[in-house]
Amino acid sequence: MVRASITLVETSSQGHIALVFDANFHITDSTGKIVASTSDGVDASVAKIGGASKDRIITVAFSQDGSLFATCNNEKTVTIYNTADWTAVRSLIIAKRATAITFDSSGAYLLIADKFGEVHRTPTALSADEIASKPELLLGHVSIVCDVKMSHGSPSFVLTCDRDEKLRVSKYPNAYNIQSFGLGHTEFVTTIATAQFAPNNAVTGSGDGTIRLWDISSGQLVQTVNLRDLLEPYYANGRARVGVSNFEDRNAATQRYGVLRVRSIEGQRMFVAAVERFPVVVMFSFGEGPALANVRVVDVARPVADVAVLGDRIVAAYAPPSDQDNDDLAVVLEPTNGDLTTDVTLSAALNALSTQQIETAAPAPSIYVWGNKMYMDPPKDDEE
């Protein structure tokens, strides 16, 4: 038996860390102490979160002020929690399976992107005499929407990206008014990052192995960073995992550089990225021009499944281990004298947490499965 790995990590402006494992999640404070959990077997002093998911949680988000936390699971249930006492303030069933969620800047609405190419929004709270209605349709794509984020500053934009290589910038809340398209990626676009220090820009990551900087207003591509140039040696030395050619890992048998997540580090004016199957995080400074500069590759013990930012610290959740010699859940990196070092105390606290015991730690499905335009649900007999 082994511990289930962390599949998603999210952090809040109030110092909370959300660690998702399958259908459950822990909420810790900035020291790694669990303050709330959906899981059984935690200490009696920990707030037990009711209405736990019965299916795998696929996306989570905190509101900008950290007062709300939302989850959506594989059975299309969205739950919004008040982080003051971890009670559920709203729960609703959506019509289509979500791919990403985010709160608008006010926290009054939750935006929900789905695999059918639509983004809806729903109020985060209802008054006593208000009747819940269906989520409002904001915008639509013609393929899977992979991520949704809000811009910073004024005017307000909602940014979406899709499996058809596009970044779309729409006015908010009247998202039928399209501000711009960002065109240039050659594979599905997995992730978007915006930052308060760069209100006119967005950074995207893609299955094409690039990270790109965009001008939001015009849709102009400002810069492209090719990860192959940085990471190809990891295949040569055996530290990057090469996939196998079967249904669960389709198209991943070759050398790939798929970007899982990009996040902003506000206090450092930087961005950090996680790349599928690589035991690294990639750092970029945001400089004049604008430009992504001073690119650094920081080694960690195992390939990273997700990454989040807590103040100036980076929380990287590890993908399931290929062996049982190291079953650490995560590592935390902090800036020290211009370099990045391991925050030993917080890393140890997170790695001491219990998740759940499972028979084997199966590898996570490759993003190149659903990124394939011929994607379909797996056959029932698990054969292609």
Coordinates of C-alpha atoms in Angstrom, one line a residue:
M1 CA 0.0 0.0 0.0
V2 CA 1.2 3.5 -0.8
R3 CA 0.0 7.0 -0.2
A4 CA -2.2 8.7 -2.9
S5 CA -0.3 11.5 -4.5
I6 CA -1.5 15.1 -4.7
T7 CA -3.2 15.8 -8.0
L8 CA -3.9 19.5 -7.6
V9 CA -2.4 22.3 -5.4
E10 CA -3.9 25.7 -4.9
T11 CA -3.0 28.6 -2.6
S12 CA -4.8 31.6 -1.3
S13 CA -4.0 35.2 -0.4
Q14 CA -4.8 34.3 3.2
G15 CA -2.0 31.7 3.4
H16 CA -4.1 28.6 2.9
I17 CA -2.8 25.6 0.8
A18 CA -5.4 23.3 -0.8
L19 CA -4.0 19.8 -1.5
V20 CA -6.3 17.6 -3.6
F21 CA -6.0 13.8 -3.7
D22 CA -8.7 12.0 -5.7
A23 CA -12.1 12.9 -4.2
N24 CA -10.8 14.5 -1.1
F25 CA -8.7 17.5 0.0
H26 CA -6.8 18.9 2.9
I27 CA -6.6 22.7 3.7
T28 CA -3.4 23.6 5.6
D29 CA -2.2 26.9 6.9
S30 CA 1.1 28.5 5.8
T31 CA 3.0 26.2 8.2
G32 CA 1.6 23.0 6.7
K33 CA -0.8 22.3 9.6
I34 CA -4.2 20.9 8.5
V35 CA -7.0 23.3 9.4
A36 CA -9.8 21.6 7.5
S37 CA -10.3 18.4 5.5
T38 CA -12.9 16.3 3.8
S39 CA -10.9 13.2 4.7
D40 CA -11.7 10.8 7.6
G41 CA -9.0 10.1 10.1
V42 CA -7.7 13.6 10.7
D43 CA -7.2 15.1 14.2
A44 CA -10.4 16.1 16.1
S45 CA -9.2 19.7 16.2
V46 CA -9.4 19.9 12.4
A47 CA -12.6 21.3 10.9
K48 CA -14.4 18.4 9.0
I49 CA -15.7 19.7 5.7
G50 CA -19.1 18.2 5.0
G51 CA -20.6 17.5 1.6
A52 CA -17.5 15.7 0.4
S53 CA -17.1 14.8 -3.2
K54 CA -17.9 11.2 -4.2
D55 CA -15.8 11.4 -7.3
R56 CA -12.4 12.7 -8.4
I57 CA -12.0 16.5 -8.0
I58 CA -10.8 17.9 -11.3
T59 CA -10.4 21.6 -10.7
V60 CA -10.3 24.0 -7.7
A61 CA -9.9 27.8 -7.1
F62 CA -9.7 30.4 -4.3
S63 CA -11.3 33.8 -4.7
Q64 CA -8.9 36.7 -5.0
D65 CA -9.4 37.8 -1.3
G66 CA -9.2 34.1 -0.1
S67 CA -12.6 34.2 1.5
L68 CA -14.1 31.5 -0.9
F69 CA -12.9 28.2 -2.2
A70 CA -14.6 26.2 -4.9
T71 CA -14.3 22.6 -6.2
C72 CA -15.7 20.8 -9.1
N73 CA -15.6 17.0 -9.5
N74 CA -16.0 14.4 -12.2
E75 CA -19.7 14.0 -11.5
K76 CA -20.2 17.7 -12.4
T77 CA -20.9 18.9 -8.8
V78 CA -19.6 22.4 -8.0
T79 CA -19.3 23.3 -4.3
I80 CA -18.3 26.8 -2.9
Y81 CA -17.0 27.0 0.6
N82 CA -16.7 29.9 3.0
T83 CA -13.0 29.7 4.2
A84 CA -13.9 31.3 7.6
D85 CA -15.6 28.2 8.8
W86 CA -15.4 25.8 5.8
T87 CA -19.2 25.5 5.4
A88 CA -20.6 25.1 2.0
V89 CA -22.4 28.3 0.9
R90 CA -23.5 26.9 -2.5
S91 CA -23.6 23.5 -4.3
L92 CA -24.9 23.0 -7.8
I93 CA -24.9 20.4 -10.6
I94 CA -23.7 21.7 -13.9
A95 CA -24.8 20.4 -17.3
K96 CA -21.3 19.6 -18.7
R97 CA -18.1 18.4 -17.2
A98 CA -15.8 21.3 -16.1
T99 CA -12.2 21.7 -17.1
A100 CA -11.3 24.8 -15.1
I101 CA -12.9 27.3 -12.7
T102 CA -12.0 30.8 -11.5
F103 CA -13.6 33.6 -9.5
D104 CA -14.1 37.0 -10.9
S105 CA -12.2 39.8 -9.2
S106 CA -15.1 40.8 -7.0
G107 CA -15.7 37.2 -5.8
A108 CA -19.4 37.6 -6.6
Y109 CA -19.3 35.1 -9.4
L110 CA -17.6 31.8 -10.2
L111 CA -16.7 31.2 -13.8
I112 CA -16.8 27.6 -15.1
A113 CA -15.2 26.4 -18.3
D114 CA -16.2 23.0 -19.7
K115 CA -15.1 20.3 -22.2
F116 CA -17.9 21.4 -24.6
G117 CA -16.2 24.7 -25.2
E118 CA -18.4 27.0 -23.1
V119 CA -17.8 29.3 -20.1
H120 CA -20.7 30.0 -17.7
R121 CA -20.8 32.0 -14.5
T122 CA -22.9 31.5 -11.4
P123 CA -23.4 33.7 -8.3
T124 CA -21.3 32.6 -5.3
A125 CA -24.1 33.3 -2.9
L126 CA -27.8 33.6 -3.1
S127 CA -30.1 35.7 -0.8
A128 CA -32.8 34.0 1.2
D129 CA -35.5 34.9 -1.3
E130 CA -33.4 34.4 -4.4
I131 CA -34.1 31.3 -6.5
A132 CA -31.1 29.5 -8.0
S133 CA -31.1 29.6 -11.8
K134 CA -29.0 27.9 -14.4
P135 CA -25.5 29.3 -14.7
E136 CA -25.3 32.2 -17.2
L137 CA -23.5 31.5 -20.5
L138 CA -20.7 34.0 -21.0
L139 CA -18.9 32.8 -24.1
G140 CA -18.2 29.8 -26.3
H141 CA -15.3 28.1 -28.2
V142 CA -15.6 25.4 -30.8
S143 CA -13.4 23.0 -28.8
I144 CA -12.5 22.1 -25.2
V145 CA -11.7 25.2 -23.1
C146 CA -8.6 24.2 -21.1
D147 CA -8.3 27.2 -18.8
V148 CA -10.0 30.4 -17.7
K149 CA -8.5 33.4 -15.9
M150 CA -9.4 37.0 -15.1
S151 CA -7.1 39.9 -16.0
H152 CA -6.0 42.5 -13.5
G153 CA -6.7 46.2 -13.6
S154 CA -9.3 48.0 -15.7
P155 CA -11.0 47.3 -18.0
S156 CA -11.7 43.8 -16.9
F157 CA -11.2 40.9 -19.3
V158 CA -11.8 37.1 -19.1
L159 CA -9.1 35.1 -20.8
T160 CA -9.7 31.6 -22.1
C161 CA -7.6 29.0 -24.0
D162 CA -8.6 25.9 -25.9
R163 CA -7.5 22.7 -27.6
D164 CA -7.5 24.5 -31.0
E165 CA -4.3 26.5 -30.1
K166 CA -6.0 29.8 -29.3
L167 CA -6.0 32.3 -26.5
R168 CA -9.1 34.4 -26.4
V169 CA -9.5 37.8 -24.6
S170 CA -13.1 38.8 -24.0
K171 CA -14.6 41.9 -22.2
Y172 CA -16.1 41.1 -18.8
P173 CA -19.0 40.7 -18.1
N174 CA -20.1 41.3 -21.7
A175 CA -17.9 38.5 -23.0
Y176 CA -19.6 38.4 -26.4
N177 CA -17.4 41.4 -27.1
I178 CA -14.1 39.9 -28.0
Q179 CA -11.1 42.1 -27.4
S180 CA -8.5 40.0 -29.2
F181 CA -7.2 36.5 -30.1
G182 CA -3.7 35.3 -29.4
L183 CA -2.6 33.1 -32.3
G184 CA 0.7 31.3 -32.5
H185 CA 0.6 28.1 -30.5
T186 CA 0.8 24.9 -32.6
E187 CA -0.8 22.6 -30.1
F188 CA -3.5 22.8 -27.4
V189 CA -3.1 25.6 -24.9
T190 CA -3.2 24.2 -21.4
T191 CA -2.7 27.1 -19.0
I192 CA -3.0 30.9 -18.6
A193 CA -1.3 33.1 -16.0
T194 CA -2.0 36.8 -15.4
A195 CA -0.3 39.0 -12.8
Q196 CA -0.9 42.3 -11.0
F197 CA 2.6 43.4 -12.0
A198 CA 1.7 42.9 -15.7
P199 CA -1.9 44.0 -16.1
N200 CA -1.5 44.3 -19.9
N201 CA 0.0 40.9 -20.4
A202 CA -0.7 37.2 -20.1
V203 CA 1.5 34.1 -20.2
T204 CA 0.4 30.8 -21.7
G205 CA 1.8 27.3 -21.8
S206 CA 1.0 24.6 -24.4
G207 CA 1.5 21.1 -25.6
D208 CA 3.7 22.5 -28.3
G209 CA 6.5 22.9 -25.7
T210 CA 6.5 26.7 -25.6
I211 CA 5.7 29.4 -23.1
R212 CA 4.4 32.6 -24.7
L213 CA 4.0 36.2 -23.6
W214 CA 1.0 38.1 -25.0
D215 CA -0.3 41.6 -25.1
I216 CA -3.9 41.3 -23.9
S217 CA -5.4 44.3 -25.7
S218 CA -4.0 43.6 -29.2
G219 CA -3.5 39.8 -29.0
Q220 CA 0.1 40.4 -30.2
L221 CA 2.6 37.7 -29.5
V222 CA 5.4 39.4 -27.6
Q223 CA 7.8 36.5 -26.9
T224 CA 8.2 32.7 -27.3
V225 CA 10.3 30.6 -25.0
N226 CA 11.1 27.1 -26.4
L227 CA 11.4 24.6 -23.6
R228 CA 13.2 22.1 -25.8
D229 CA 16.2 24.3 -25.7
L230 CA 16.2 24.2 -21.9
L231 CA 15.0 20.7 -21.1
E232 CA 16.2 18.3 -23.9
P233 CA 19.2 17.2 -21.8
Y234 CA 16.8 15.7 -19.2
Y235 CA 15.8 13.1 -21.8
A236 CA 19.4 12.3 -22.6
N237 CA 20.3 11.7 -18.9
G238 CA 17.2 9.7 -18.2
R239 CA 15.6 12.1 -15.7
A240 CA 12.6 12.9 -17.8
R241 CA 10.0 10.2 -18.2
V242 CA 9.2 9.0 -21.7
G243 CA 5.6 7.8 -22.1
V244 CA 4.4 4.6 -23.6
S245 CA 2.2 4.3 -26.7
N246 CA -1.1 3.1 -25.4
F247 CA -4.6 4.6 -25.0
E248 CA -3.9 6.1 -21.6
D249 CA -0.7 7.8 -22.7
R250 CA -1.4 8.4 -26.4
N251 CA 1.2 10.4 -28.3
A252 CA 3.5 10.6 -25.3
A253 CA 6.1 8.0 -26.4
T254 CA 8.2 10.7 -28.1
Q255 CA 10.1 13.5 -26.4
R256 CA 7.4 16.1 -25.4
Y257 CA 7.5 19.3 -23.4
G258 CA 3.9 19.8 -22.4
V259 CA 3.3 22.7 -20.0
L260 CA 1.0 21.7 -17.1
R261 CA 0.7 25.0 -15.3
V262 CA 2.1 28.6 -15.3
R263 CA 1.7 30.8 -12.1
S264 CA 2.7 34.3 -11.2
I265 CA 4.9 35.1 -8.2
E266 CA 3.7 38.6 -7.4
G267 CA 6.3 39.7 -4.9
Q268 CA 9.2 38.6 -7.2
R269 CA 7.7 39.8 -10.5
M270 CA 8.3 36.3 -11.9
F271 CA 6.4 33.4 -13.4
V272 CA 6.9 29.7 -12.6
A273 CA 6.0 26.7 -14.8
A274 CA 5.6 23.0 -14.4
V275 CA 6.3 20.7 -17.3
E276 CA 4.8 17.2 -17.7
R277 CA 7.2 14.4 -16.8
F278 CA 10.1 16.7 -15.9
P279 CA 11.6 16.9 -12.4
V280 CA 12.0 20.6 -12.6
V281 CA 10.2 24.0 -12.2
V282 CA 11.0 26.6 -14.7
M283 CA 11.4 30.3 -13.6
F284 CA 11.1 33.5 -15.6
S285 CA 11.6 37.1 -14.5
F286 CA 9.2 39.7 -16.0
G287 CA 11.4 42.5 -17.4
E288 CA 11.2 45.6 -19.4
G289 CA 10.0 45.4 -23.0
P290 CA 8.0 43.6 -21.7
A291 CA 9.9 40.3 -21.8
L292 CA 10.5 37.0 -20.0
A293 CA 14.1 37.1 -18.9
N294 CA 16.6 35.3 -16.7
V295 CA 15.1 31.9 -17.4
R296 CA 16.2 29.3 -14.8
V297 CA 15.5 25.6 -14.5
V298 CA 15.4 24.4 -10.9
D299 CA 15.8 20.7 -10.3
V300 CA 13.5 18.8 -7.8
A301 CA 13.4 15.2 -6.8
R302 CA 10.6 13.9 -9.0
P303 CA 8.4 15.0 -11.9
V304 CA 5.9 17.7 -10.9
A305 CA 2.1 17.3 -11.2
D306 CA 1.1 20.8 -10.3
V307 CA 2.6 24.0 -8.9
A308 CA 1.3 26.9 -6.9
V309 CA 2.6 30.0 -5.2
L310 CA 2.4 30.9 -1.5
G311 CA 3.7 34.4 -1.1
D312 CA 7.2 34.2 -2.5
R313 CA 7.4 30.4 -2.0
I314 CA 6.7 27.8 -4.7
V315 CA 4.7 24.7 -3.7
A316 CA 5.3 21.9 -6.2
A317 CA 3.2 18.7 -5.9
Y318 CA 5.0 15.5 -7.1
A319 CA 3.5 13.2 -9.7
P320 CA 3.1 9.5 -8.6
P321 CA 6.5 7.9 -8.1
S322 CA 7.8 5.3 -10.5
D323 CA 9.2 3.4 -7.5
Q324 CA 8.5 3.4 -3.8
D325 CA 11.9 4.8 -2.7
N326 CA 10.5 8.3 -2.4
D327 CA 6.8 8.9 -1.7
D328 CA 7.1 12.5 -0.8
L329 CA 4.0 14.5 -1.7
A330 CA 5.5 17.9 -2.5
V331 CA 8.5 20.2 -2.2
V332 CA 8.5 23.9 -1.2
L333 CA 11.1 26.2 -2.7
E334 CA 11.9 29.7 -1.3
P335 CA 14.1 32.5 -2.5
T336 CA 17.3 32.9 -0.5
N337 CA 20.0 35.3 -1.4
G338 CA 19.0 35.4 -5.0
D339 CA 18.8 31.6 -5.3
L340 CA 16.0 29.1 -4.7
T341 CA 16.5 26.6 -1.8
T342 CA 14.2 24.1 -0.2
D343 CA 12.0 25.3 2.6
V344 CA 12.8 22.3 4.7
T345 CA 10.3 23.0 7.5
L346 CA 7.2 23.4 5.3
S347 CA 8.3 20.6 2.9
A348 CA 8.6 18.3 5.9
A349 CA 5.2 19.3 7.2
L350 CA 3.4 18.7 3.9
N351 CA 5.2 15.4 3.4
A352 CA 4.1 14.2 6.9
L353 CA 0.4 14.5 5.9
S354 CA -1.7 11.4 5.4
T355 CA -3.8 11.2 2.2
Q356 CA -5.2 7.8 1.6
Q357 CA -3.8 4.3 1.1
I358 CA -4.0 2.8 -2.3
E359 CA -2.6 -0.4 -3.8
T360 CA -0.3 1.2 -6.4
A361 CA 0.5 4.7 -7.5
A362 CA -0.6 4.7 -11.1
P363 CA 0.9 7.3 -13.4
A364 CA -1.3 10.3 -14.2
P365 CA -2.7 10.3 -17.8
S366 CA -0.8 12.4 -20.2
I367 CA -2.2 15.7 -21.3
Y368 CA -1.5 14.6 -24.8
V369 CA -4.5 12.2 -24.5
W370 CA -7.2 14.8 -24.2
G371 CA -5.1 17.2 -26.2
N372 CA -5.4 14.9 -29.2
K373 CA -8.1 16.2 -31.5
M374 CA -9.3 12.7 -32.1
Y375 CA -9.8 12.3 -28.3
M376 CA -12.7 10.2 -27.2
D377 CA -13.7 8.5 -23.9
P378 CA -11.8 5.2 -23.3
P379 CA -13.5 2.1 -24.5
K380 CA -15.1 0.0 -21.8
D381 CA -12.7 -2.9 -22.3
D382 CA -9.7 -0.5 -22.0
E383 CA -8.6 -1.4 -25.4
E384 CA -8.2 1.1 -28.2

